Amino acid sequence: MRTSRTAPARRVVAASAGAALALGMVAACSSEREGEDLNETTPFIFGSPGDPSSMDPVFASDGETFRITRQVFDTLLDHDGTEIVPGLAESWEQNAEGTEWTFNLREGVTFHDGAELDAAAVCANFDRWHNFTGGYQSPNYTYYYSSFFGGFAENDPEITQVPSNYAGCTADGLTATIAINEYTANFPGAFSMATTAIVSPDSLAQITDDEIVTAEDPLPAYTQEAGVLAGTGAYELVEWDHGAQSVTLERFDDYWGETAKVKTLIFNTISDETARRQALEAGDIQGYDLVAPADVQPLLDAGFQVPTRDVFNVLYLTYQQQTPGLDDHAVREALSNAIDRQRIVDSVLPPGGEVATQFVPPTIDGWSDQVPTFEYDPDLAIEKLAAAGQSDLTLEFCYPTDVTRPYMPAPKDIFDIIAADLEAVGVTVEPTPITWTEYIPTTRSGDCPLYLLGWTGDFTDAYNFLGTWFSEETTEWGFDDQAIFDGLAAAAAEPDPATRTALWADLNVKIMELLPGLPISHSPPSIAFAANVTPMEVSPLTQENFAQLSYNN
C-alpha cells in the first residue's frame, strides 16, 4: 500500500486587530511618506536573540540560523502548524515499508542563480551530504543529518561508526526517489527540516567539501558569506555584516509561490531581551522574538501586537552521570525533589507555561500520565542526600549567557531559582556562565555536571524529542542504558502509529524512572510586532514564513 499527499492552497494570514491600535506611533512616519508603499521602500527589521552560525544550512543546528535560511532555502516538505505539508514537492509517496520516498517536484521552480529545480538537483544535495568525509562527519557540523541518516558513505572510525541509513537517490525529470535502508520515525519529518534544504548544484560547484579536516576546525569561509549558495526561497541572501551582527535579505521576484510582500528583510542580533523591547518601542525595529513574559502586557497596552505560539518545547536540567554523585539514582531523585519548578513557571515563564513531567510536551502522542513525578519537597531531598552519603555535595552548574531561547526565556533567572533551591538542601553550587556560542560544544563534551538546555520540536513524533537525547550513549548526558536505546530503536522502526504511540508512552515512563535529568517546564514563546505591521502566522515550531508579513500602508 502506498500513501500520497497533495498540496493544499496556501493560507492567507488575516491582519491582526491589534494592527489598528496606536496609530499615533506611526503617524509621523506615514505623513513623511504619504503615497509611498512601505513594503517597497521600508525594510522590515527584526530583532533576533542570537547570531546565525552558517549560511549553508546543512551545518546548522540552531533556530537563529534556521530563522534566516528558511527564508532563502526551501525543503521538499514543509509545515502548516505542526502538520507536514508539501514544499518543493507538490506531492509525495512512500512504499509500505517506509524505505522508499518519492517526491513529485513542482514545475517551474527557479534557484536564485537561474538554475532550474529538478530531481537531479535534489539528488545532488542528498548525495553530497552522504559523501562528507573527515571532520564534516562530526555532529559539531552535521548534527541533524547524522541524526536522520546515521553515518556516511565512508565513515571516519574516529568520528562515527554508525552505519549510514541513506541508500541512494534516483532522478527522473521532476521525480526524485530517496531510499533508506530502514524505516525510522524521523521520516517524513526529516525532509521538512531546514538542514535538508535544497541548494542549487551550480552554486555548490563553487565550493569544495574538504576544508573541515578535524572535528575542531572552523566552518568553511563560504558559510560566513552572503550570495555563495543559491536557494529557491522567497528571499535572497545579499549581505551578512558580522561586525554589525546584521543579515539582509531581498525579495526574489521569481519565487515559485506567492511573492514576498516586503521587499527587504533585515535581521539584527539584539541578545538582550530588554534591549529588543526598547528597540521596538523606539521604532528601530518592527518586530522581535522571545518577548520577556513581564513585557507582554505592557506591550499590548501600548498598542503593539504580541501573538503567542502554541507550546511545543521542553526545558530540562541535565544530570551528567559521569560526574561523581550524579551517577547515584538516589542523589538525582533528591535534587529533583529540591527544585521548585512551579515557582519557575509562575515567576519566569509567560502565561500558559506549565511544569513538565517528562521529556516530551503533552501535545505529542506518547505523552504519559503514568510517569513517576518528583514533587517539590526540600525536607525529603535533605533526607535522601543524607541517606546517600552526599550531605556535602558540590556540583558545577552551567547556564548560558547572552541568549534567550523559546523554552528558556530568562536563563539567569531560572538558574538563580534552581541554584537557590539546591543550596537550601545543602548542595554547594559552583556557577559557570558560558556564552551561547561555546555553551552547546561545552555541554556536548560532558564538561558540565549540571546544565540547563531544552528543545523545540522539529516535527510531531516523540522520537524527535526522546531520540535526540536517549538513542545512544553520549557524553552530554553520560547516560548508558541499552534497554532504553533498544526500546527507542524499536519504537522508531515501528510503522504502525498506534503501536508506536504505546511504545513511546512506555518509554517515557522508563526514562523518568531512570531520571537522566529533570524536565522543568513547557513555555509558550511570544513574538512582538509594531502596530503598523500585519504579522505572519506564528508557528509552534518557530518556523515563521516572513514572506507573509507586510506593512499596513
Coordinates of C-alpha atoms in Angstrom, one line a residue:
M1 CA 0.0 0.0 0.0
R2 CA 1.3 3.5 -0.9
T3 CA 0.2 6.7 0.8
S4 CA 0.1 10.0 -1.0
R5 CA -0.5 13.7 -0.1
T6 CA -1.0 16.7 -2.4
A7 CA -0.6 20.4 -1.9
P8 CA -3.3 22.4 -0.2
A9 CA -3.9 26.0 -1.1
R10 CA -1.6 28.4 0.8
R11 CA -3.0 30.1 3.8
V12 CA -3.8 33.8 3.7
V13 CA -2.9 35.4 7.0
A14 CA -5.5 37.8 8.3
A15 CA -4.5 41.1 9.7
S16 CA -4.4 41.2 13.5
A17 CA -6.9 43.5 15.1
G18 CA -4.1 44.9 17.1
A19 CA -2.6 46.5 13.9
A20 CA -5.3 49.2 14.1
L21 CA -4.0 50.3 17.5
A22 CA -1.5 53.0 18.4
L23 CA -1.8 54.8 15.1
G24 CA -0.1 57.8 16.6
M25 CA 3.1 55.8 16.9
V26 CA 3.4 55.7 13.1
A27 CA 1.7 58.9 12.2
A28 CA 4.8 60.9 11.7
C29 CA 6.4 58.3 9.6
S30 CA 3.3 57.9 7.4
S31 CA 2.9 61.6 6.9
E32 CA 6.5 61.9 5.6
R33 CA 5.9 59.0 3.2
E34 CA 2.4 59.7 2.1
G35 CA 1.7 57.9 -1.1
E36 CA 4.6 55.5 -0.7
D37 CA 4.3 51.7 -0.5
L38 CA 6.2 51.0 2.7
N39 CA 6.5 47.4 1.6
E40 CA 8.7 48.6 -1.2
T41 CA 10.6 51.5 0.4
T42 CA 11.0 50.5 4.1
P43 CA 12.9 47.4 5.2
F44 CA 11.3 45.3 7.9
I45 CA 13.9 45.0 10.7
F46 CA 13.6 42.1 13.0
G47 CA 15.4 41.8 16.4
S48 CA 16.9 38.3 16.7
P49 CA 18.0 36.9 20.1
G50 CA 21.2 35.4 18.7
D51 CA 23.6 35.3 15.7
P52 CA 23.2 32.8 12.9
S53 CA 26.0 30.3 12.5
S54 CA 26.2 29.3 8.9
M55 CA 24.6 30.1 5.5
D56 CA 25.0 26.5 4.4
P57 CA 22.0 25.1 6.3
V58 CA 23.4 21.5 6.5
F59 CA 26.0 22.7 9.0
A60 CA 23.4 24.4 11.3
S61 CA 21.5 23.1 14.3
D62 CA 20.2 26.3 15.9
G63 CA 17.0 28.2 15.5
E64 CA 18.5 31.6 14.8
T65 CA 20.3 30.2 11.7
F66 CA 17.2 28.4 10.5
R67 CA 15.0 31.5 11.0
I68 CA 17.1 33.1 8.2
T69 CA 17.9 30.1 6.0
R70 CA 14.2 29.1 5.8
Q71 CA 13.5 32.3 4.0
V72 CA 16.3 31.6 1.5
F73 CA 16.3 27.8 1.0
D74 CA 13.2 25.6 0.6
T75 CA 12.7 22.0 1.7
L76 CA 11.0 19.1 0.0
L77 CA 8.3 19.2 2.6
D78 CA 7.0 22.0 4.9
H79 CA 4.8 22.6 7.9
D80 CA 1.4 24.1 8.3
G81 CA 1.3 24.4 12.1
T82 CA 2.6 21.0 13.2
E83 CA 1.2 19.2 10.1
I84 CA 3.6 18.2 7.4
V85 CA 2.6 19.6 4.0
P86 CA 4.1 19.9 0.6
G87 CA 7.1 22.2 0.0
L88 CA 9.2 21.9 -3.2
A89 CA 7.5 18.6 -3.7
E90 CA 3.8 19.2 -4.6
S91 CA 3.1 15.6 -3.5
W92 CA 4.9 12.6 -2.2
E93 CA 4.5 8.9 -1.7
Q94 CA 6.1 6.2 0.4
N95 CA 6.2 2.4 0.0
A96 CA 4.6 0.1 2.5
E97 CA 7.9 -0.5 4.3
G98 CA 8.7 3.3 4.6
T99 CA 12.0 2.8 2.9
E100 CA 11.3 4.5 -0.4
W101 CA 10.1 8.1 -0.6
T102 CA 9.1 9.5 -3.9
F103 CA 8.7 13.3 -4.4
N104 CA 6.9 14.8 -7.3
L105 CA 8.5 18.3 -7.6
R106 CA 6.7 21.5 -8.7
E107 CA 7.2 22.7 -12.2
G108 CA 8.9 26.0 -13.0
V109 CA 10.8 26.4 -9.7
T110 CA 14.0 28.5 -10.2
F111 CA 17.0 28.9 -8.0
H112 CA 18.3 32.4 -7.3
D113 CA 21.2 31.8 -9.6
G114 CA 18.8 31.0 -12.5
A115 CA 19.2 27.2 -12.4
E116 CA 16.0 25.1 -12.7
L117 CA 14.9 22.8 -9.9
D118 CA 14.7 19.2 -11.0
A119 CA 15.1 15.8 -9.4
A120 CA 18.8 15.7 -10.3
A121 CA 19.3 18.8 -8.1
V122 CA 17.6 17.1 -5.2
C123 CA 19.8 14.0 -5.6
A124 CA 22.9 16.1 -5.9
N125 CA 22.2 17.6 -2.4
F126 CA 21.5 14.3 -0.7
D127 CA 24.5 12.6 -2.4
R128 CA 26.7 15.5 -1.3
W129 CA 25.8 15.1 2.3
H130 CA 26.1 11.3 2.2
N131 CA 29.7 11.6 0.9
F132 CA 31.0 14.0 3.5
T133 CA 34.4 12.9 4.9
G134 CA 36.7 13.7 7.8
G135 CA 35.6 16.4 10.2
Y136 CA 32.4 17.0 8.2
Q137 CA 31.1 13.8 9.8
S138 CA 31.3 15.3 13.3
P139 CA 27.9 16.1 15.0
N140 CA 29.5 19.5 15.6
Y141 CA 28.8 20.2 11.9
T142 CA 26.3 17.7 10.6
Y143 CA 24.3 17.1 13.7
Y144 CA 20.9 16.9 12.1
Y145 CA 22.0 15.0 9.0
S146 CA 23.6 12.2 11.1
S147 CA 20.6 12.2 13.4
F148 CA 18.4 11.4 10.5
F149 CA 20.6 9.3 8.2
G150 CA 23.2 7.9 10.6
G151 CA 26.7 7.6 9.1
F152 CA 28.2 8.3 5.7
A153 CA 29.4 6.6 2.6
E154 CA 32.8 6.1 4.2
N155 CA 32.8 6.6 7.9
D156 CA 35.8 8.0 9.6
P157 CA 36.0 5.5 12.5
E158 CA 37.5 8.1 14.9
I159 CA 34.4 10.2 14.4
T160 CA 31.4 7.9 13.8
Q161 CA 30.9 4.1 13.4
V162 CA 27.1 4.4 12.9
P163 CA 26.1 2.8 9.6
S164 CA 24.5 5.0 7.0
N165 CA 20.8 4.7 6.6
Y166 CA 20.9 6.5 3.3
A167 CA 20.6 4.0 0.4
G168 CA 20.6 6.4 -2.5
C169 CA 18.6 8.9 -4.7
T170 CA 17.3 8.4 -8.2
A171 CA 16.2 11.2 -10.5
D172 CA 13.7 11.1 -13.3
G173 CA 12.8 14.6 -14.5
L174 CA 10.7 16.1 -11.7
T175 CA 10.5 12.9 -9.7
A176 CA 13.1 12.2 -7.1
T177 CA 13.1 8.9 -5.1
I178 CA 15.1 8.7 -1.9
A179 CA 15.8 5.3 -0.5
I180 CA 16.7 4.5 3.1
N181 CA 17.8 1.1 4.4
E182 CA 15.4 1.0 7.4
Y183 CA 12.3 3.0 8.3
T184 CA 12.5 5.2 11.3
A185 CA 10.1 7.7 12.9
N186 CA 12.4 10.5 11.6
F187 CA 10.6 10.2 8.2
P188 CA 9.0 12.0 6.6
G189 CA 9.8 14.8 9.1
A190 CA 13.5 14.8 8.1
F191 CA 12.5 16.1 4.6
S192 CA 10.9 19.1 6.2
M193 CA 14.0 20.1 8.2
A194 CA 15.8 23.3 7.4
T195 CA 19.1 21.4 7.4
T196 CA 17.9 19.3 4.4
A197 CA 17.0 22.4 2.3
I198 CA 17.8 22.1 -1.4
V199 CA 20.7 24.2 -2.7
S200 CA 21.5 24.9 -6.3
P201 CA 24.0 22.4 -7.6
D202 CA 25.5 25.2 -9.8
S203 CA 26.3 27.2 -6.7
L204 CA 27.7 24.1 -4.9
A205 CA 30.1 23.8 -7.8
Q206 CA 31.9 26.9 -6.4
I207 CA 33.0 25.1 -3.3
T208 CA 34.9 22.0 -2.3
D209 CA 33.9 20.0 0.8
D210 CA 37.4 19.4 2.0
E211 CA 38.1 22.3 4.4
I212 CA 36.9 20.6 7.7
V213 CA 39.6 18.0 8.4
T214 CA 39.0 17.5 12.1
A215 CA 36.1 18.0 14.4
E216 CA 37.7 21.1 15.8
D217 CA 38.2 23.0 12.5
P218 CA 36.2 26.2 11.9
L219 CA 33.4 26.2 9.4
P220 CA 34.4 26.9 5.8
A221 CA 34.7 30.6 4.9
Y222 CA 31.9 30.5 2.3
T223 CA 29.4 29.6 5.1
Q224 CA 30.0 33.0 6.6
E225 CA 29.4 34.9 3.4
A226 CA 26.3 36.1 1.5
G227 CA 25.5 35.1 -2.0
V228 CA 27.6 32.0 -2.4
L229 CA 24.9 29.4 -2.2
A230 CA 21.6 29.8 -4.0
G231 CA 18.2 28.6 -2.8
T232 CA 14.7 28.7 -4.2
G233 CA 13.1 30.7 -1.3
A234 CA 11.1 33.9 -1.3
Y235 CA 14.2 35.9 -0.3
E236 CA 17.8 36.0 -1.5
L237 CA 20.7 36.5 1.0
V238 CA 22.5 39.7 -0.1
E239 CA 24.6 40.7 2.9
W240 CA 25.9 39.4 6.2
D241 CA 27.7 42.1 8.2
H242 CA 29.3 40.2 11.1
G243 CA 30.6 43.3 12.8
A244 CA 27.1 44.9 12.9
Q245 CA 25.5 41.5 13.6
S246 CA 23.1 42.1 10.7
V247 CA 21.8 39.9 7.8
T248 CA 20.0 41.4 4.9
L249 CA 17.6 39.6 2.5
E250 CA 16.0 40.9 -0.7
R251 CA 12.8 39.6 -2.2
F252 CA 13.2 37.1 -5.0
D253 CA 10.6 38.2 -7.6
D254 CA 10.8 34.8 -9.5
Y255 CA 9.7 32.9 -6.4
W256 CA 7.6 29.8 -7.3
G257 CA 5.0 30.6 -4.7
E258 CA 3.3 33.9 -3.6
T259 CA 6.0 36.5 -3.7
A260 CA 7.0 38.2 -0.5
K261 CA 5.1 41.4 0.4
V262 CA 8.1 43.3 2.0
K263 CA 11.0 43.9 -0.4
T264 CA 13.8 44.0 2.2
L265 CA 14.2 42.0 5.4
I266 CA 17.0 42.8 7.9
F267 CA 17.7 40.5 10.9
N268 CA 19.7 42.4 13.6
T269 CA 21.0 40.5 16.5
I270 CA 20.0 42.0 19.9
S271 CA 20.8 39.4 22.5
D272 CA 19.3 41.3 25.5
E273 CA 15.6 41.0 25.7
T274 CA 15.1 44.4 27.3
A275 CA 17.2 46.0 24.5
R276 CA 14.9 44.2 22.0
R277 CA 11.8 45.7 23.6
Q278 CA 13.3 49.2 23.7
A279 CA 14.3 49.0 20.1
L280 CA 10.7 48.1 19.1
E281 CA 9.4 50.9 21.3
A282 CA 11.8 53.4 19.7
G283 CA 10.8 52.3 16.1
D284 CA 14.4 51.0 15.4
I285 CA 13.0 47.5 14.7
Q286 CA 9.5 46.4 13.6
G287 CA 9.5 43.0 15.4
Y288 CA 11.4 40.7 17.7
D289 CA 11.2 37.3 19.2
L290 CA 11.2 35.8 22.7
V291 CA 9.4 38.6 24.5
A292 CA 10.1 38.6 28.2
P293 CA 7.0 37.4 30.0
A294 CA 6.8 40.6 32.1
D295 CA 6.8 42.7 28.9
V296 CA 3.9 41.1 27.1
Q297 CA 1.0 43.0 28.8
P298 CA 2.8 46.4 28.7
L299 CA 3.5 46.0 25.0
L300 CA -0.1 45.1 24.4
D301 CA -1.3 48.1 26.4
A302 CA 0.9 50.3 24.3
G303 CA -0.7 49.1 21.1
F304 CA 1.9 46.6 19.9
Q305 CA 1.0 43.1 18.7
V306 CA 2.3 40.1 20.7
P307 CA 1.0 36.8 19.3
T308 CA 1.9 33.7 21.4
R309 CA 2.9 30.4 19.9
D310 CA 1.4 27.1 21.0
V311 CA 3.6 25.1 23.4
F312 CA 5.9 22.7 21.6
N313 CA 9.1 22.6 23.7
V314 CA 10.7 21.4 26.9
L315 CA 13.3 22.9 29.2
Y316 CA 15.3 20.4 31.3
L317 CA 18.1 20.2 33.8
T318 CA 20.7 17.5 32.8
Y319 CA 22.3 15.3 35.4
Q320 CA 25.6 14.3 33.7
Q321 CA 26.1 10.8 35.1
Q322 CA 29.8 10.5 34.6
T323 CA 30.0 13.0 37.4
P324 CA 30.6 11.5 40.9
G325 CA 27.4 11.9 42.9
L326 CA 25.2 12.2 39.8
D327 CA 25.8 8.6 39.0
D328 CA 23.7 7.7 42.1
H329 CA 20.0 7.5 41.3
A330 CA 19.1 8.4 44.9
V331 CA 21.1 11.7 44.5
R332 CA 19.3 12.5 41.3
E333 CA 16.0 11.9 43.0
A334 CA 17.0 14.2 45.9
L335 CA 18.0 17.0 43.5
S336 CA 14.7 16.6 41.7
N337 CA 12.7 16.9 45.0
A338 CA 14.7 20.0 45.9
I339 CA 13.7 22.1 42.9
D340 CA 10.5 24.2 42.9
R341 CA 9.5 24.0 39.2
Q342 CA 6.2 25.6 39.8
R343 CA 7.9 28.7 41.1
I344 CA 9.9 28.9 37.8
V345 CA 6.6 28.6 35.8
D346 CA 4.9 31.2 37.9
S347 CA 7.7 33.8 38.1
V348 CA 9.6 33.4 34.9
L349 CA 7.5 31.9 32.1
P350 CA 4.7 33.6 30.2
P351 CA 1.1 32.8 30.8
G352 CA 0.4 29.3 29.5
G353 CA 3.6 27.8 30.8
E354 CA 3.4 24.6 32.7
V355 CA 5.6 22.2 34.7
A356 CA 7.0 19.4 32.6
T357 CA 6.6 15.8 33.9
Q358 CA 8.6 14.2 31.1
F359 CA 10.8 14.9 28.1
V360 CA 8.0 15.4 25.6
P361 CA 5.3 18.1 25.6
P362 CA 1.7 16.9 26.3
T363 CA 0.7 17.7 22.7
I364 CA 2.9 14.8 21.5
D365 CA 1.4 11.3 21.0
G366 CA 3.1 9.1 23.6
W367 CA 3.0 11.6 26.4
S368 CA 2.1 9.5 29.5
D369 CA 0.2 10.3 32.7
Q370 CA 1.8 7.3 34.3
V371 CA 5.3 8.7 34.7
P372 CA 6.8 9.0 38.2
T373 CA 6.8 12.5 39.4
F374 CA 9.1 14.3 41.8
E375 CA 7.2 16.9 43.8
Y376 CA 8.9 19.8 45.5
D377 CA 9.8 18.6 48.9
P378 CA 13.1 20.1 50.3
D379 CA 12.9 18.1 53.5
L380 CA 12.7 14.9 51.6
A381 CA 15.6 16.0 49.4
I382 CA 17.7 16.6 52.5
E383 CA 16.8 13.1 53.8
K384 CA 17.7 11.4 50.5
L385 CA 21.0 13.2 50.3
A386 CA 21.9 12.2 53.8
A387 CA 20.9 8.6 53.1
A388 CA 23.1 8.6 50.0
G389 CA 26.1 10.0 52.0
Q390 CA 26.0 13.2 50.0
S391 CA 25.1 15.9 52.5
D392 CA 28.1 18.0 51.5
L393 CA 27.7 17.6 47.7
T394 CA 29.4 20.2 45.5
L395 CA 28.3 20.5 41.8
E396 CA 29.3 22.8 39.0
F397 CA 26.2 24.2 37.3
C398 CA 26.4 25.7 33.8
Y399 CA 24.0 28.1 32.3
P400 CA 24.0 30.2 29.0
T401 CA 24.6 33.9 28.8
D402 CA 23.8 36.4 26.1
V403 CA 20.8 34.4 24.8
T404 CA 17.2 33.6 25.3
R405 CA 15.5 30.5 23.9
P406 CA 11.8 29.7 23.3
Y407 CA 12.0 27.2 26.1
M408 CA 14.2 29.3 28.3
P409 CA 13.1 33.0 28.3
A410 CA 15.4 34.1 31.1
P411 CA 18.4 31.7 31.7
K412 CA 19.9 33.6 34.6
D413 CA 16.7 33.9 36.4
I414 CA 15.9 30.2 36.0
F415 CA 19.5 29.3 37.1
D416 CA 19.2 31.5 40.2
I417 CA 16.0 29.8 41.3
I418 CA 17.4 26.3 40.8
A419 CA 20.7 27.2 42.4
A420 CA 19.0 28.7 45.5
D421 CA 16.8 25.6 45.8
L422 CA 19.8 23.3 45.7
E423 CA 21.8 25.4 48.2
A424 CA 18.8 25.3 50.5
V425 CA 19.1 21.5 50.8
G426 CA 22.9 21.6 51.4
V427 CA 24.3 21.4 47.9
T428 CA 27.2 23.7 47.1
V429 CA 26.6 25.1 43.6
E430 CA 29.6 26.4 41.6
P431 CA 28.0 28.7 38.9
T432 CA 29.5 28.5 35.5
P433 CA 28.1 31.1 33.0
I434 CA 29.1 30.3 29.4
T435 CA 28.4 32.3 26.2
W436 CA 25.9 30.7 23.9
T437 CA 28.4 30.1 21.1
E438 CA 30.5 28.0 23.5
Y439 CA 27.6 26.5 25.5
I440 CA 26.5 23.8 23.2
P441 CA 30.0 22.4 22.5
T442 CA 30.8 22.5 26.2
T443 CA 27.7 20.7 27.3
R444 CA 28.0 18.1 24.5
S445 CA 31.6 17.4 25.6
G446 CA 30.4 16.3 29.1
D447 CA 32.2 19.2 30.8
C448 CA 29.1 20.4 32.7
P449 CA 27.7 18.2 35.6
L450 CA 24.5 20.2 35.8
Y451 CA 23.3 22.4 32.9
L452 CA 20.1 23.9 31.5
L453 CA 19.0 23.2 28.0
G454 CA 15.9 22.4 26.0
W455 CA 14.3 21.6 22.7
T456 CA 11.7 22.9 20.4
G457 CA 10.2 20.1 18.3
D458 CA 11.0 19.9 14.7
F459 CA 8.0 17.7 13.8
T460 CA 5.3 15.8 15.7
D461 CA 6.8 12.5 16.7
A462 CA 8.1 11.6 20.1
Y463 CA 11.3 10.3 18.6
N464 CA 12.2 13.9 17.7
F465 CA 12.4 14.6 21.4
L466 CA 13.4 11.3 23.0
G467 CA 15.7 10.1 20.2
T468 CA 17.5 13.4 20.3
W469 CA 18.9 12.6 23.7
F470 CA 18.5 8.9 24.6
S471 CA 19.0 6.9 21.4
E472 CA 22.6 6.1 22.3
E473 CA 25.2 6.9 25.0
T474 CA 26.5 10.5 24.7
T475 CA 29.0 12.5 26.7
E476 CA 26.4 15.3 27.2
W477 CA 24.3 13.0 29.4
G478 CA 26.7 10.2 30.4
F479 CA 23.5 8.1 30.3
D480 CA 24.1 4.4 29.3
D481 CA 21.1 2.1 29.3
Q482 CA 21.0 -0.4 26.4
A483 CA 17.3 -1.3 27.2
I484 CA 16.3 2.3 26.5
F485 CA 18.5 2.5 23.4
D486 CA 17.0 -0.7 22.0
G487 CA 13.4 0.4 23.0
L488 CA 13.8 3.7 21.2
A489 CA 15.2 2.0 18.1
A490 CA 12.3 -0.5 18.1
A491 CA 9.7 2.3 18.5
A492 CA 11.3 4.4 15.9
A493 CA 11.2 1.5 13.4
E494 CA 7.5 0.7 14.2
P495 CA 5.4 1.7 11.2
D496 CA 2.0 1.5 12.9
P497 CA 1.2 4.8 14.6
A498 CA -1.0 3.4 17.3
T499 CA 1.6 0.8 18.3
R500 CA 4.4 3.3 18.1
T501 CA 2.4 5.7 20.4
A502 CA 2.0 2.9 23.0
L503 CA 5.8 2.2 22.9
W504 CA 6.6 5.9 23.3
A505 CA 4.3 6.1 26.4
D506 CA 6.1 3.1 27.9
L507 CA 9.5 4.6 27.2
N508 CA 8.5 7.9 28.8
V509 CA 7.7 6.0 32.0
K510 CA 11.0 4.1 31.9
I511 CA 13.1 7.1 31.2
M512 CA 11.6 9.1 34.0
E513 CA 12.2 6.1 36.3
L514 CA 15.9 6.2 35.4
L515 CA 15.9 10.0 35.8
P516 CA 18.8 11.1 33.5
G517 CA 17.7 14.7 34.0
L518 CA 14.8 16.7 35.3
P519 CA 12.2 18.1 32.9
I520 CA 11.5 21.6 34.1
S521 CA 8.8 23.3 32.0
H522 CA 7.0 23.9 28.7
S523 CA 6.8 27.5 27.6
P524 CA 4.7 29.3 25.0
P525 CA 7.1 31.8 23.4
S526 CA 5.8 35.2 22.3
I527 CA 6.8 37.3 19.3
A528 CA 6.2 41.1 19.0
F529 CA 5.4 43.4 16.1
A530 CA 4.8 47.1 15.6
A531 CA 1.2 48.3 15.2
N532 CA 1.6 49.1 11.5
V533 CA 2.5 45.5 10.6
T534 CA 0.3 42.6 9.5
P535 CA 2.3 39.7 11.0
M536 CA 2.8 36.3 9.5
E537 CA 1.1 33.3 11.0
V538 CA 3.2 32.3 14.0
S539 CA 4.4 28.7 14.2
P540 CA 4.6 26.4 17.3
L541 CA 7.8 25.1 15.6
T542 CA 9.2 28.7 15.4
Q543 CA 9.2 28.3 11.6
E544 CA 7.7 31.6 10.7
N545 CA 7.4 32.5 7.0
F546 CA 8.5 36.2 6.7
A547 CA 7.2 36.4 3.2
Q548 CA 3.7 36.6 4.6
L549 CA 4.1 39.7 6.7
S550 CA 3.6 43.2 5.4
Y551 CA 3.2 46.9 6.4
N552 CA -0.2 48.4 6.6
N553 CA 0.1 51.3 4.1

